[in-house]
mmCIF file with all atom_site columns, C-alpha atoms in Angstrom:
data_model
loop_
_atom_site.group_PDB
_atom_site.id
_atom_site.type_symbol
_atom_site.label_atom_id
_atom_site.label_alt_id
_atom_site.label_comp_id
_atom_site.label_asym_id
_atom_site.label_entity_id
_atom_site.label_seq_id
_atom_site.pdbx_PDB_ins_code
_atom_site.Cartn_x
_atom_site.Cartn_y
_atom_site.Cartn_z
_atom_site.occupancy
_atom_site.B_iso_or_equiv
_atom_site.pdbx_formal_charge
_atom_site.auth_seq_id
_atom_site.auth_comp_id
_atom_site.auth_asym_id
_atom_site.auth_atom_id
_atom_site.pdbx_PDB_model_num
ATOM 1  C CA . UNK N 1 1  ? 36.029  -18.593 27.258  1.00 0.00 ? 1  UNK N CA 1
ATOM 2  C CA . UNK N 1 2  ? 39.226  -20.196 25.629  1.00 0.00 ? 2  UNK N CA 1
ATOM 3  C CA . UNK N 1 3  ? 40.831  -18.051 23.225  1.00 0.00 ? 3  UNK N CA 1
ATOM 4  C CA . UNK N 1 4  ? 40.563  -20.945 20.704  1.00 0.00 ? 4  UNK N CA 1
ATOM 5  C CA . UNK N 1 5  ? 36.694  -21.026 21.515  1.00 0.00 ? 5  UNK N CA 1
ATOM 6  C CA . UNK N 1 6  ? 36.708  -17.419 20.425  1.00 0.00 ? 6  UNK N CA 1
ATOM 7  C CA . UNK N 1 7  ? 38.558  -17.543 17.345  1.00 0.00 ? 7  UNK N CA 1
ATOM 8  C CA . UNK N 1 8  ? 36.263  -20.643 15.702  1.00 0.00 ? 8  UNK N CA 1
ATOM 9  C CA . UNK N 1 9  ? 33.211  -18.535 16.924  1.00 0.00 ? 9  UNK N CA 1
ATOM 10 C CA . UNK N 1 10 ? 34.198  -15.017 15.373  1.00 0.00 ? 10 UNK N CA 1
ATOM 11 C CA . UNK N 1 11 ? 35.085  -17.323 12.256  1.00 0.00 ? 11 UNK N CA 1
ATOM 12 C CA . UNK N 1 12 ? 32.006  -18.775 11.950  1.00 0.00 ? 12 UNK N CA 1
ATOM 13 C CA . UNK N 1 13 ? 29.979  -15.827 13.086  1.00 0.00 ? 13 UNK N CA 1
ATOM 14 C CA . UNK N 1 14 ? 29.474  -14.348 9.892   1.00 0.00 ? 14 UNK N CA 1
ATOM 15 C CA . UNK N 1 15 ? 27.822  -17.327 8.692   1.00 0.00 ? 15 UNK N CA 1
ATOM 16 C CA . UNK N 1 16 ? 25.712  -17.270 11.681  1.00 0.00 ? 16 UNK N CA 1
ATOM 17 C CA . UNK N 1 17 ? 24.627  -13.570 11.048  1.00 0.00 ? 17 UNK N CA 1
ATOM 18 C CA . UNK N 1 18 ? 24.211  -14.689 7.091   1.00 0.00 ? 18 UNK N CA 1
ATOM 19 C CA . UNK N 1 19 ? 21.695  -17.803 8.240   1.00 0.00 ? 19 UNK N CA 1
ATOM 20 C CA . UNK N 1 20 ? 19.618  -15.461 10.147  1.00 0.00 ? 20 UNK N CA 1
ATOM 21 C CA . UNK N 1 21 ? 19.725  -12.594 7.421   1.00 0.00 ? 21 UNK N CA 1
ATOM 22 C CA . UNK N 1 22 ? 18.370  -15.620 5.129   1.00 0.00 ? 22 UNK N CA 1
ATOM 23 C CA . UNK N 1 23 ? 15.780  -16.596 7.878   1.00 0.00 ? 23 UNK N CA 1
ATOM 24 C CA . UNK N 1 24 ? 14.457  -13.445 7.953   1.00 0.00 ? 24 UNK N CA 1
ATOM 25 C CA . UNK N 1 25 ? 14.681  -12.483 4.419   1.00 0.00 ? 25 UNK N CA 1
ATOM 26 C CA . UNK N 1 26 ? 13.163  -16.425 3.912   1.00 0.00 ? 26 UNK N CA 1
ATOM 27 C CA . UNK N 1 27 ? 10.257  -15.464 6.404   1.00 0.00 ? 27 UNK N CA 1
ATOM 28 C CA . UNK N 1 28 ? 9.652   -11.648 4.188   1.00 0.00 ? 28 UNK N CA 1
ATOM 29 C CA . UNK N 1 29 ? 9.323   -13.393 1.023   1.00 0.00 ? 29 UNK N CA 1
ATOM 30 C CA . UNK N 1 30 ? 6.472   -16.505 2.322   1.00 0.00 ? 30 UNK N CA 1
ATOM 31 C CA . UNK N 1 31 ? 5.193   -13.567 4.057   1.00 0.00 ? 31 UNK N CA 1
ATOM 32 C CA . UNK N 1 32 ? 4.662   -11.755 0.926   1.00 0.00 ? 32 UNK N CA 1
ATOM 33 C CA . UNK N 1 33 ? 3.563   -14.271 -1.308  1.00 0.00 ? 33 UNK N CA 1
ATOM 34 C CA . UNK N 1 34 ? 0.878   -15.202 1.327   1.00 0.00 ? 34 UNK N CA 1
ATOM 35 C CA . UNK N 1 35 ? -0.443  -12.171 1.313   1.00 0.00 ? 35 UNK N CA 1
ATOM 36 C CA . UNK N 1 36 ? -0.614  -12.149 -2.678  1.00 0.00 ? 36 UNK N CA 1
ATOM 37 C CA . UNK N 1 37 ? -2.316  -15.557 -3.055  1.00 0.00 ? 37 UNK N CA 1
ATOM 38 C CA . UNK N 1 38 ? -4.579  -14.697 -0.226  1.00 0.00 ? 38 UNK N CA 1
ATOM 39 C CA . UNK N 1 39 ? -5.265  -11.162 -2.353  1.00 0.00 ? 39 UNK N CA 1
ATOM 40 C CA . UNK N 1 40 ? -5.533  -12.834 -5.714  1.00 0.00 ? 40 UNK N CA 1
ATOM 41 C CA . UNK N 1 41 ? -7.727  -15.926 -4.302  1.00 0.00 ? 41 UNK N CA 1
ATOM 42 C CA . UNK N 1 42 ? -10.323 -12.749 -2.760  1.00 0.00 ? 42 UNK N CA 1
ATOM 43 C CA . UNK N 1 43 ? -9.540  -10.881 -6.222  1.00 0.00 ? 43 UNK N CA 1
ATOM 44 C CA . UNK N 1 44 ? -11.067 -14.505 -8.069  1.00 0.00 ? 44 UNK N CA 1
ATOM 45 C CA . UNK N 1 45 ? -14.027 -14.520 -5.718  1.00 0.00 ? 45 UNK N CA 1
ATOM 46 C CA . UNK N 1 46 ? -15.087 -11.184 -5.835  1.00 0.00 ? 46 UNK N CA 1
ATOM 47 C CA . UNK N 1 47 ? -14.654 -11.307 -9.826  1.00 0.00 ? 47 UNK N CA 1
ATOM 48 C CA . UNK N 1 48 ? -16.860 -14.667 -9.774  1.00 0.00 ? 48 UNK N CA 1
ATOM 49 C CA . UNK N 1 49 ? -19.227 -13.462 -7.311  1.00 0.00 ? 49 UNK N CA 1
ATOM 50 C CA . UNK N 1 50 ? -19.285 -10.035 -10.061 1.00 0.00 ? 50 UNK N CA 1
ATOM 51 C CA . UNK N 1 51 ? -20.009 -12.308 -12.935 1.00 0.00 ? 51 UNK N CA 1
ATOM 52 C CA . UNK N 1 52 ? -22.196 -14.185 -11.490 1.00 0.00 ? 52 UNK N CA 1
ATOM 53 C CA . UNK N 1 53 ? -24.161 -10.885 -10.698 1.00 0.00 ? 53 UNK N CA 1
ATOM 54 C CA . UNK N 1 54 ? -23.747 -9.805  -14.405 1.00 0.00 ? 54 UNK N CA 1
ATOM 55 C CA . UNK N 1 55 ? -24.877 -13.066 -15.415 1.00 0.00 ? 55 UNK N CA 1
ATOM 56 C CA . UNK N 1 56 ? -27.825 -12.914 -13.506 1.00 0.00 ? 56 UNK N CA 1
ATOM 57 C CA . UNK N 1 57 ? -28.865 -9.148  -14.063 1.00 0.00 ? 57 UNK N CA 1
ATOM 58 C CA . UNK N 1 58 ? -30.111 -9.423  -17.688 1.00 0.00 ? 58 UNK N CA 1
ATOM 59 C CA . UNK N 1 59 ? -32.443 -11.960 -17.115 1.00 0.00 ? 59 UNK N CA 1
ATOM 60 C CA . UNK N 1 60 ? -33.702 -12.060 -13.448 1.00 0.00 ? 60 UNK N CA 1
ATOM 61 C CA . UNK N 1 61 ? -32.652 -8.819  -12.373 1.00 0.00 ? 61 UNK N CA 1
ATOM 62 C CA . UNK N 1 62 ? -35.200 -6.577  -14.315 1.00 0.00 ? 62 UNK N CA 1
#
């Protein structure tokens, strides 16, 4: 490889290493929230689903 080649890759390198940091920090975070909306949307149905129960328990239930 050239020296000149070299140099403009080592110069730029760091930037490389900083866009992949990013990508993977980037990917962590949608992973994350995902999982939370995926959590909080079950959270909201299984609340529902526990009112519905406790709306139907006075009534029907006994």
């Amino acid at each position: 490889m050239p020296i000149e080649v070299e140099n403009a890759f080592f110069s730029i390198s760091p930037y490389i290493m900083r866009y992949d940091f990013l990508k993977f920090a980037f990917y962590d975070f949608s992973k994350t929230v995902n999982s939370c909306y995926f959590t909080s949307l079950k959270t909201v149905e299984s609340l529902k689903r526990k009112t519905d129960l406790t709306k139907c328990y006075p009534s029907h239930c006994q």
